[in-house]
RNA sequence: GCCGAAGUGGCGGAAUGGCAGACGCGCCAGGUUCAGGACCUGGUGAGGGUUAACCUCGUGUGGGUUCAACUCCCACCUUCGGCACCA
């Protein structure tokens, strides 16, 4: 993989830490200086954490690694720019806390136990030891003195303490529920850990299955609204959006649909006379939109309902209630059993079984044909008394809303498809916002020259045809007036026994003896009765919409989901779309048939895992007392070290008598421990608190009233000022840890509500093949060989240089040589003594100009580098540093060499590079300023970040761009503060510009920012 | 299907209304070298041109705004990420 190094000279000796001998060869040998400085920094206590109330603190945190055994290139990509930014903050005068630890619980350790017979603890600790070494090779300023490992009993004692606190505060509960289960990992998963359309396990890609289990949940949904607020957070828009979508807040209404027993109402879905099918009253569609009075018929008091059962639905569109022509329950809905009639039971049971057997994948396949069965029961639409059939269908999810919907096929795409397939009535109740209507008039159904008459009346039409059915006048209309005029014209031409439709605005079927509006299920039935009588062909259609659907030209006007003026909705007809939803909701509440409601997509966090290698849930089940929490003073509930990990992949704790059997803390009787352990996201929800004082109160008895860290240290360091990590945790770790902190705030443990104030998401480094790196794909890039060959500084700088940090992308080693060469040049420009022959002969004025130019370059670069590191733009930071270095290489041959300006330039170059390439910067800094023995006070990493001089950073001269009509024609050197008049004069003096202006009239001259002049000529 | 991000030389990328391609890789030529590597110098978007000056075109596609558009607006295409029958 790594080519043999031509850079590494052979036979370089050991270095010594003694006296003046800390500086070795005059060549840049990263393999020598990097371990040397890592050792000297560690030994001298340069990175020892100190609480210093005199200095402003800065808690800089990067997501903790899982100890898989090997650091990969992704860790370097995520961590070394973080380190650079942390180092920069430190040079800016902050007391920076940059801790590290390990997310050490989790399934791979058990896999190793089964495969290699190693105990998970041993495997984990061995990996951690190896990874510590790899992490050290980064040369990062880790606060190793605050390391925390989540599988340490001193750590998970507190994880369990948090569980008990959440339980006490009613935020942890146990529930029997169908949950996602990974058959490969042998454990349940939280919803967030199930990915993709095929619903696979986030860790091992195995499709999950459903299992009914008794499981522990955290009530994250209690904080749903608060989690949607990001007011105090400087977080990327992308993450905020992902969390917002994940929480999925929808506002709407809950509406109660009483069940109808059918005694006094006959027929399917047809209205009670006088209700629903009433003609539009002119008064109600006028400018006034009063809330309909309470005299409006309320069906559950007006209609005989012998059964008090009712179905509650959640809808985001209460304004479409009048168009609800059927209901759909999820097959798992508890009322299905009770409501299904005897005649329908066999079909319903078969459907339920079939839905149950289907995998989640099949059931949620996006383009799946709608299926469902009628259960034989009816409900009453509470707003108009319509009797509507109840179906079950798997497109309704039992987990969302109330598990039941009112189906409004005219304004919901799924309901539309379902109604069309099963011949259920589709009644539009929201006007088309575009006022568009279409009418197909079959050739031969009208007398006289209908086309000419239409044209004369101002209607646009064309001939369209359907094979086997002939051609038709395709008339397009806009607005009520056109529709009214058109209906009149149409009726005058229609032959007896024929009809034509108006679809879209003004829905109706016009018969030769008059129109019938499609404004109710009764009207739908009446229309179809006439049509069925008219043509055999039409008998295949059960509903008017079904008949219209057969004309393809109609299809895009038949259904819409937009808000708009309500129609066919009794007294609400005419209610404008922008207020309809709120008004109907208010009215429903007044009538006592509904209420404003919010529904969330977010589910409670399932934390039970049927695994050995996790923090045991500190709960005890007593036959006498029930569920009893383990007493605080007994924490930690230890994982038994002698547990045998079964080869079946089952939880070892279930088979460990010593762990399982316990005395009930309440009654002292025989009881059993909970054997499930906690989701590892529980451990990582509070690790940033653990770092403050790792393993606080280790070995002491815990109580509910303490703080899990030393309070004074917590007050000083918390919360996290800057967090960096991958965006893949948006809806998992980042949501959980916010919930956790809010819960802690409400318990009085912390005084703030957000754990991390600023967040930056770096991109993900993919394998060279463009795929996510994974052992199974064999595309994992190990950093160690590259570090050995080029050095940590080169590796750090290269990863920062390849592109914007938040972009990520496939690993590509092409270009790493360039970064190494850059560091070589930095080394040489500082270390190599210039020969005497260069730079001689410069005159005084020339030297002065060169000095000014050098200082300008120095301060300009410093400004750019400072701005870039603040914004994590490491790629352009390094490009600017390279330019600066290239400049210095040339300047070295001039008279500025050895002047104070030259020394300033070299020092600034090193200070600018200190965060990114800490070793070479320190080596060269010490060579320039060190005192032989390393004194941490002289370290470049504790030097103040330099300040640029704005006067020097400002350019003295600019290249004045001269354009003719926006095209660059000439460039002229000019002073930076050139006035417009001077610039014009200069430009007009240019022969090129003169040539371009010859014979043309200058209409306008634009002078921009003192650097561009544009002549607009005509 | 919905939401979001992105599309620029052979490659990674820079420029967020004002010189398109900074910086780096690669490539070409030259220097150095016994030679190769390394290193140093110069060149390197496409087309035209007396291979000179210079001109034309060029940032996914098509329109638009502007003196001026990679940048802003509209429509579309492609890729990636997230969600996905969420009522």
PDB file of C-alpha atoms (C1' of nucleotides) in Angstrom, chain A residues 191 250 315-316 363-364 368 370 395-397 400 405 414 601 801-802 804 814 821 875 879 882-883 886 963 967 969 971 996 1006 1012 1014, chain B residues 3-4 10-15 18-20 22-26 37-40 42 54-57 67-68 82-87:
ATOM      1  CA  UNK A 191     -35.891   3.247  16.341  1.00  0.00           C
ATOM      2  CA  UNK A 250     -47.648  17.894  13.067  1.00  0.00           C
ATOM      3  CA  UNK A 315     -55.816  14.553  11.113  1.00  0.00           C
ATOM      4  CA  UNK A 316     -53.754  17.507   9.981  1.00  0.00           C
ATOM      5  CA  UNK A 363     -45.263  -3.407   4.036  1.00  0.00           C
ATOM      6  CA  UNK A 364     -43.621  -0.035   3.635  1.00  0.00           C
ATOM      7  CA  UNK A 368     -46.861  -0.829  -3.141  1.00  0.00           C
ATOM      8  CA  UNK A 370     -52.942  -0.411  -1.730  1.00  0.00           C
ATOM      9  CA  UNK A 395     -51.041   1.831   4.867  1.00  0.00           C
ATOM     10  CA  UNK A 396     -52.241   3.053   8.233  1.00  0.00           C
ATOM     11  CA  UNK A 397     -49.601   2.633  10.911  1.00  0.00           C
ATOM     12  CA  UNK A 400     -48.500   6.994  14.442  1.00  0.00           C
ATOM     13  CA  UNK A 405     -57.579   7.797   9.983  1.00  0.00           C
ATOM     14  CA  UNK A 414     -53.095   7.641  -0.465  1.00  0.00           C
ATOM     15  CA  UNK A 601     -43.113  11.080  14.761  1.00  0.00           C
ATOM     16  CA  UNK A 801      -5.554  20.422   3.082  1.00  0.00           C
ATOM     17  CA  UNK A 802      -7.528  18.064   0.814  1.00  0.00           C
ATOM     18  CA  UNK A 804     -13.275  21.729   3.236  1.00  0.00           C
ATOM     19  CA  UNK A 814      -2.255  11.517  -4.261  1.00  0.00           C
ATOM     20  CA  UNK A 821       7.464  18.955   0.457  1.00  0.00           C
ATOM     21  CA  UNK A 875      -7.694  23.903   3.497  1.00  0.00           C
ATOM     22  CA  UNK A 879      -2.903  27.209   0.998  1.00  0.00           C
ATOM     23  CA  UNK A 882       2.139  27.591   1.486  1.00  0.00           C
ATOM     24  CA  UNK A 883       2.009  30.815  -0.469  1.00  0.00           C
ATOM     25  CA  UNK A 886       6.978  30.109  -1.142  1.00  0.00           C
ATOM     26  CA  UNK A 963     -13.253  46.392 -18.396  1.00  0.00           C
ATOM     27  CA  UNK A 967     -14.960  42.179 -20.266  1.00  0.00           C
ATOM     28  CA  UNK A 969      -9.312  44.408 -21.446  1.00  0.00           C
ATOM     29  CA  UNK A 971      -4.839  45.545 -15.984  1.00  0.00           C
ATOM     30  CA  UNK A 996     -11.296  49.599 -27.565  1.00  0.00           C
ATOM     31  CA  UNK A1006     -18.527  51.963 -13.072  1.00  0.00           C
ATOM     32  CA  UNK A1012     -12.148  47.774 -11.029  1.00  0.00           C
ATOM     33  CA  UNK A1014     -15.859  49.265 -16.249  1.00  0.00           C
TER      34      UNK A1014
ATOM     35  C1'   C B   3     -36.664  17.726   2.579  1.00  0.00           C
ATOM     36  C1'   G B   4     -31.497  19.227   2.311  1.00  0.00           C
ATOM     37  C1'   G B  10      -6.614  15.169 -16.184  1.00  0.00           C
ATOM     38  C1'   C B  11      -7.395  15.023 -10.162  1.00  0.00           C
ATOM     39  C1'   G B  12      -8.372  17.340  -4.838  1.00  0.00           C
ATOM     40  C1'   G B  13     -10.166  21.977  -4.715  1.00  0.00           C
ATOM     41  C1'   A B  14     -10.117  28.137  -4.636  1.00  0.00           C
ATOM     42  C1'   A B  15     -13.070  32.420  -5.696  1.00  0.00           C
ATOM     43  C1'   G B  18     -16.122  42.727  -9.719  1.00  0.00           C
ATOM     44  C1'   C B  19      -9.248  39.347 -13.015  1.00  0.00           C
ATOM     45  C1'   A B  20     -12.616  31.942 -13.067  1.00  0.00           C
ATOM     46  C1'   A B  22      -5.635  30.392  -5.760  1.00  0.00           C
ATOM     47  C1'   C B  23      -2.923  26.328  -3.308  1.00  0.00           C
ATOM     48  C1'   G B  24      -1.510  21.360  -4.156  1.00  0.00           C
ATOM     49  C1'   C B  25      -1.231  16.796  -7.197  1.00  0.00           C
ATOM     50  C1'   G B  26      -0.312  15.084 -12.021  1.00  0.00           C
ATOM     51  C1'   G B  37      15.109   9.140  -7.786  1.00  0.00           C
ATOM     52  C1'   A B  38      15.013  13.532  -5.115  1.00  0.00           C
ATOM     53  C1'   C B  39      15.625  18.704  -5.772  1.00  0.00           C
ATOM     54  C1'   C B  40      15.474  23.518  -8.609  1.00  0.00           C
ATOM     55  C1'   G B  42       9.555  27.568 -16.351  1.00  0.00           C
ATOM     56  C1'   C B  54      -4.237  39.541 -29.122  1.00  0.00           C
ATOM     57  C1'   C B  55      -9.289  37.410 -29.993  1.00  0.00           C
ATOM     58  C1'   U B  56     -13.395  33.929 -29.065  1.00  0.00           C
ATOM     59  C1'   C B  57     -15.492  30.319 -25.938  1.00  0.00           C
ATOM     60  C1'   C B  67     -22.599  47.814 -16.342  1.00  0.00           C
ATOM     61  C1'   A B  68     -20.743  42.998 -14.497  1.00  0.00           C
ATOM     62  C1'   G B  82     -31.793  12.291   5.328  1.00  0.00           C
ATOM     63  C1'   C B  83     -36.983  10.850   5.639  1.00  0.00           C
ATOM     64  C1'   A B  84     -40.455   7.819   3.446  1.00  0.00           C
ATOM     65  C1'   C B  85     -48.045   5.100   2.915  1.00  0.00           C
ATOM     66  C1'   C B  86     -46.482   9.816   9.325  1.00  0.00           C
ATOM     67  C1'   A B  87     -52.753  10.851   8.056  1.00  0.00           C
TER      68        A B  87
END
